[in-house]
PDB file of C-alpha atoms in Angstrom:
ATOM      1  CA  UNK A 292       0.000   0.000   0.000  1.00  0.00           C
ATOM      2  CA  UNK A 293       1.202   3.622  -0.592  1.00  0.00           C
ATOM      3  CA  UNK A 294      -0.444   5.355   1.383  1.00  0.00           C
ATOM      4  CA  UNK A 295      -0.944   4.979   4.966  1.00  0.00           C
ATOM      5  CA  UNK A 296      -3.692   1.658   5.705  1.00  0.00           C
ATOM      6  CA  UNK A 297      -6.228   2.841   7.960  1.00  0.00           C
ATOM      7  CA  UNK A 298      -6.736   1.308  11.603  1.00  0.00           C
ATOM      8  CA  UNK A 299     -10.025  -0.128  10.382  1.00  0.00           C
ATOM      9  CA  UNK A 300      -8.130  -2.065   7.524  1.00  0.00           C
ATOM     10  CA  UNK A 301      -5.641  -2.880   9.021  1.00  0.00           C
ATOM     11  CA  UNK A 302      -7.475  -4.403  12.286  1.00  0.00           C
ATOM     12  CA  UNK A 303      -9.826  -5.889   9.831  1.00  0.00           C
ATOM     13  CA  UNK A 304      -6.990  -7.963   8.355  1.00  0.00           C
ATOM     14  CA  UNK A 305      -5.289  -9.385  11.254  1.00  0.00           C
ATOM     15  CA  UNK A 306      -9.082 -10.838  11.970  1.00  0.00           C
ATOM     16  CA  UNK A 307      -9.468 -12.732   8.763  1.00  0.00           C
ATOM     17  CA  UNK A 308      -5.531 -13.550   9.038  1.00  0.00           C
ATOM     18  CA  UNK A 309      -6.960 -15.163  12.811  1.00  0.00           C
ATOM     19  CA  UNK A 310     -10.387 -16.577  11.589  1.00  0.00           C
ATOM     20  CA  UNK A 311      -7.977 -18.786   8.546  1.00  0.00           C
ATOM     21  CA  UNK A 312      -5.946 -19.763  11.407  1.00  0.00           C
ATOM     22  CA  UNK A 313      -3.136 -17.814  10.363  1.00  0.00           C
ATOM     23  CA  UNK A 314      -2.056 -16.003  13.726  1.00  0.00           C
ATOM     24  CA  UNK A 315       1.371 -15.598  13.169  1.00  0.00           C
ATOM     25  CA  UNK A 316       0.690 -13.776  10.319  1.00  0.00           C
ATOM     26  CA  UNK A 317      -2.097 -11.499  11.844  1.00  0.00           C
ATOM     27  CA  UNK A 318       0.259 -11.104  15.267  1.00  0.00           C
ATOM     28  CA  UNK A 319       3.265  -9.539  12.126  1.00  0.00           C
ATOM     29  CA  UNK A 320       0.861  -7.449  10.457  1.00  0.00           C
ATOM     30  CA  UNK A 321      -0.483  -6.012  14.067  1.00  0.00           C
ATOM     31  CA  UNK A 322       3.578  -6.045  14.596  1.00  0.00           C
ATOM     32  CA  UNK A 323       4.371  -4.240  11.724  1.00  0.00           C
ATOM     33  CA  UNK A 324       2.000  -1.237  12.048  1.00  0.00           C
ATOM     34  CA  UNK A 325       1.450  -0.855  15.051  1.00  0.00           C
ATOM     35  CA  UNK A 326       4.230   2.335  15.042  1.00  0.00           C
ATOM     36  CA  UNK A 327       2.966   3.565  11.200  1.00  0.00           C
ATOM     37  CA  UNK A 328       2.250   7.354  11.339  1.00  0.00           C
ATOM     38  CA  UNK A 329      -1.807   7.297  11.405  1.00  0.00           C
ATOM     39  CA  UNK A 330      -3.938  10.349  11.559  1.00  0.00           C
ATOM     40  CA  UNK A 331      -5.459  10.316  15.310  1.00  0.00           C
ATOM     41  CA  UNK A 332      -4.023   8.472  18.292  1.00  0.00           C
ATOM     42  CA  UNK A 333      -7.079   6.692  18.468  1.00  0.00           C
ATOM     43  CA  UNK A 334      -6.386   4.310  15.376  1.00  0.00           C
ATOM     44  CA  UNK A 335      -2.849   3.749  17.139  1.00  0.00           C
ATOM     45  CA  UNK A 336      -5.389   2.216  19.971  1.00  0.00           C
ATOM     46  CA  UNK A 337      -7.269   0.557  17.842  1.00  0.00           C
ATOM     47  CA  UNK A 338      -4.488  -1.715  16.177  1.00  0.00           C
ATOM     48  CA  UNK A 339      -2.899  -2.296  20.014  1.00  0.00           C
ATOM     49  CA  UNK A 340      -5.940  -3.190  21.416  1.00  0.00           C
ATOM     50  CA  UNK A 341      -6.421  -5.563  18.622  1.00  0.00           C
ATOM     51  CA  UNK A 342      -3.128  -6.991  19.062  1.00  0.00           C
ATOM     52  CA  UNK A 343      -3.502  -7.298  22.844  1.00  0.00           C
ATOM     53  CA  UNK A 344      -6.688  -8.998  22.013  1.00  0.00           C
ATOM     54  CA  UNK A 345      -4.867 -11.612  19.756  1.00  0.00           C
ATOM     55  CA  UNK A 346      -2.077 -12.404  22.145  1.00  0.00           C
ATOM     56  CA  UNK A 347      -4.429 -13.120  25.229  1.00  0.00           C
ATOM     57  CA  UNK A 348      -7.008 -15.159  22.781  1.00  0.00           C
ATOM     58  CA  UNK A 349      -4.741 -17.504  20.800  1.00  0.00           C
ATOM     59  CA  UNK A 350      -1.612 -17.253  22.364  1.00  0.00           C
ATOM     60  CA  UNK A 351      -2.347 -17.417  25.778  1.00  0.00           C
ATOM     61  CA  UNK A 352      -0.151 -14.484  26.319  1.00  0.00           C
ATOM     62  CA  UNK A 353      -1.724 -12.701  29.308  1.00  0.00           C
ATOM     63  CA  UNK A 354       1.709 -10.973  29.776  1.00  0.00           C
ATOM     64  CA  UNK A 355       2.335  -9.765  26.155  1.00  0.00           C
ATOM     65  CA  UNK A 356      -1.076  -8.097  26.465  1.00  0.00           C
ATOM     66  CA  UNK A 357      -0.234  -6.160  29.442  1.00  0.00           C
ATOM     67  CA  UNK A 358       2.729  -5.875  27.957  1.00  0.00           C
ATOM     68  CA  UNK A 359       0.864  -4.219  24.342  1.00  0.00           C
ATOM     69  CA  UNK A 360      -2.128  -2.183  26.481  1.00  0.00           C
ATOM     70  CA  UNK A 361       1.314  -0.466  28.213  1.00  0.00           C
ATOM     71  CA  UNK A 362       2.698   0.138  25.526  1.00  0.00           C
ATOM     72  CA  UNK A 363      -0.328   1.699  23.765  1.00  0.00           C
ATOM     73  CA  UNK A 364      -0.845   3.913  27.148  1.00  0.00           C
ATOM     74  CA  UNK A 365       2.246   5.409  27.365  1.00  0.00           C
ATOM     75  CA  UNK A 366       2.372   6.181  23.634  1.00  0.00           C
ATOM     76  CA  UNK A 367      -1.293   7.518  24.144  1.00  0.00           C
ATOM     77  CA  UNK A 368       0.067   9.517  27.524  1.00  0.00           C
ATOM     78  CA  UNK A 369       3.251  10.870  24.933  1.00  0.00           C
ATOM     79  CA  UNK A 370       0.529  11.940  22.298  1.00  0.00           C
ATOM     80  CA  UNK A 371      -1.804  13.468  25.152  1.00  0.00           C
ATOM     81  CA  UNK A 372       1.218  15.621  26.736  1.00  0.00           C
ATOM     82  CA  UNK A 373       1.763  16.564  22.792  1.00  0.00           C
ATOM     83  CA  UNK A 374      -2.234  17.238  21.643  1.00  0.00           C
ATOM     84  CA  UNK A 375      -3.799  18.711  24.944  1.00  0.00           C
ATOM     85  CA  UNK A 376      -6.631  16.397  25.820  1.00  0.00           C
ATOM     86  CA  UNK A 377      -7.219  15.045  22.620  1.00  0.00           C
ATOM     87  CA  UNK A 378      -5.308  11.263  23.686  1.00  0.00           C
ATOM     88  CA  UNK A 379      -7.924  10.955  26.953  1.00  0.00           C
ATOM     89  CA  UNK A 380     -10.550   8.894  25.267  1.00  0.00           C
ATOM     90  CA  UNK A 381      -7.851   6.401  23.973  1.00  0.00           C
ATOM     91  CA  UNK A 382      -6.171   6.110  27.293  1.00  0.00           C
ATOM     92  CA  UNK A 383      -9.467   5.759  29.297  1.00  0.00           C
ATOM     93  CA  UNK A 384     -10.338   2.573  26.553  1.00  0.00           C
ATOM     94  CA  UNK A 385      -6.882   1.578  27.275  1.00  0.00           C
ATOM     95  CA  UNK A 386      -7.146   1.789  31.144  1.00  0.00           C
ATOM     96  CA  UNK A 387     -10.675   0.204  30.691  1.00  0.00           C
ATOM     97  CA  UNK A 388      -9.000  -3.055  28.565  1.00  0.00           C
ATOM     98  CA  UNK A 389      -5.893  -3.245  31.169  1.00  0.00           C
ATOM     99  CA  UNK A 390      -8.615  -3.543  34.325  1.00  0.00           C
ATOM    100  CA  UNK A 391     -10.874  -6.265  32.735  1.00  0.00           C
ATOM    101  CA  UNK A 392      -7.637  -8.005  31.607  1.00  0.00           C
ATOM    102  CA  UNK A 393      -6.105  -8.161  35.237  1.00  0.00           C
ATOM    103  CA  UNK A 394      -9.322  -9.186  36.413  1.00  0.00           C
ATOM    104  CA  UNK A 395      -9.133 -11.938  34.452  1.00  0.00           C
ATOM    105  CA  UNK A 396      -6.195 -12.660  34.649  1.00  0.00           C
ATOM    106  CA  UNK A 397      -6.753 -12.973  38.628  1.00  0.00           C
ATOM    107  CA  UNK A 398      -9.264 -15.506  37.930  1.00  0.00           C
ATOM    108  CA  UNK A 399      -7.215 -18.188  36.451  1.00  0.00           C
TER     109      UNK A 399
END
C-alpha cells in the first residue's frame, strides 16, 4: 500500500488472518503497524488493542497483552502531553482493557 492503511483495515486484516488460522501472520501485520504514522491516536489504539486482544485469545499471552495495552498507554500519555486532551478517550479505553484483563487474569 502507498499510502498509509487505515486502523479499520488494518485491524480488519489481522481478523481474517486469525479466523484462517493464520495467527502468526495477523500477530506480524499487528507487529508491523502498530508504530505507522496514522492520523489520530485513536487508530494507534485501535491496532494495540487488537493486538492485545490476539495475544491473550490464541496465544495465551496474558503478559504480552499487558505488555501491548502499556505500551499503547504510554504512547497515548506521549501523544496526550503533545495534543492537549485530545489522547484521553484512547487512554481511558486503554485503562478500561488493562482492568478487565487483570481481572481476568486474577481468575485463572
Amino acid at each position: 500500500l502507498k499510502k498509509t492503511p487505515t486502523a479499520a483495515l488494518i485491524t480488519s486484516l489481522g481478523q481474517l488472518e486469525s479466523s484462517l488460522g493464520n495467527v502468526k501472520a495477523a500477530r506480524n501485520l499487528y507487529a508491523r503497524n502498530i508504530h505507522r504514522p496514522f492520523h489520530e491516536e485513536r487508530e494507534r489504539t485501535e491496532v494495540y488493542l487488537a493486538a492485545a486482544w490476539l495475544e491473550e485469545r490464541e496465544f495465551g499471552n496474558m503478559q504480552g497483552a499487558v505488555t501491548l495495552l502499556g505500551a499503547a498507554l504510554r504512547k497515548c500519555n506521549d501523544y496526550s502531553d503533545d495534543e492537549g486532551a485530545k489522547g484521553s478517550r484512547s487512554s481511558n479505553r486503554i485503562l478500561v482493557a488493562l482492568a478487565r484483563l487483570e481481572e481476568r487474569i486474577a481468575q485463572k
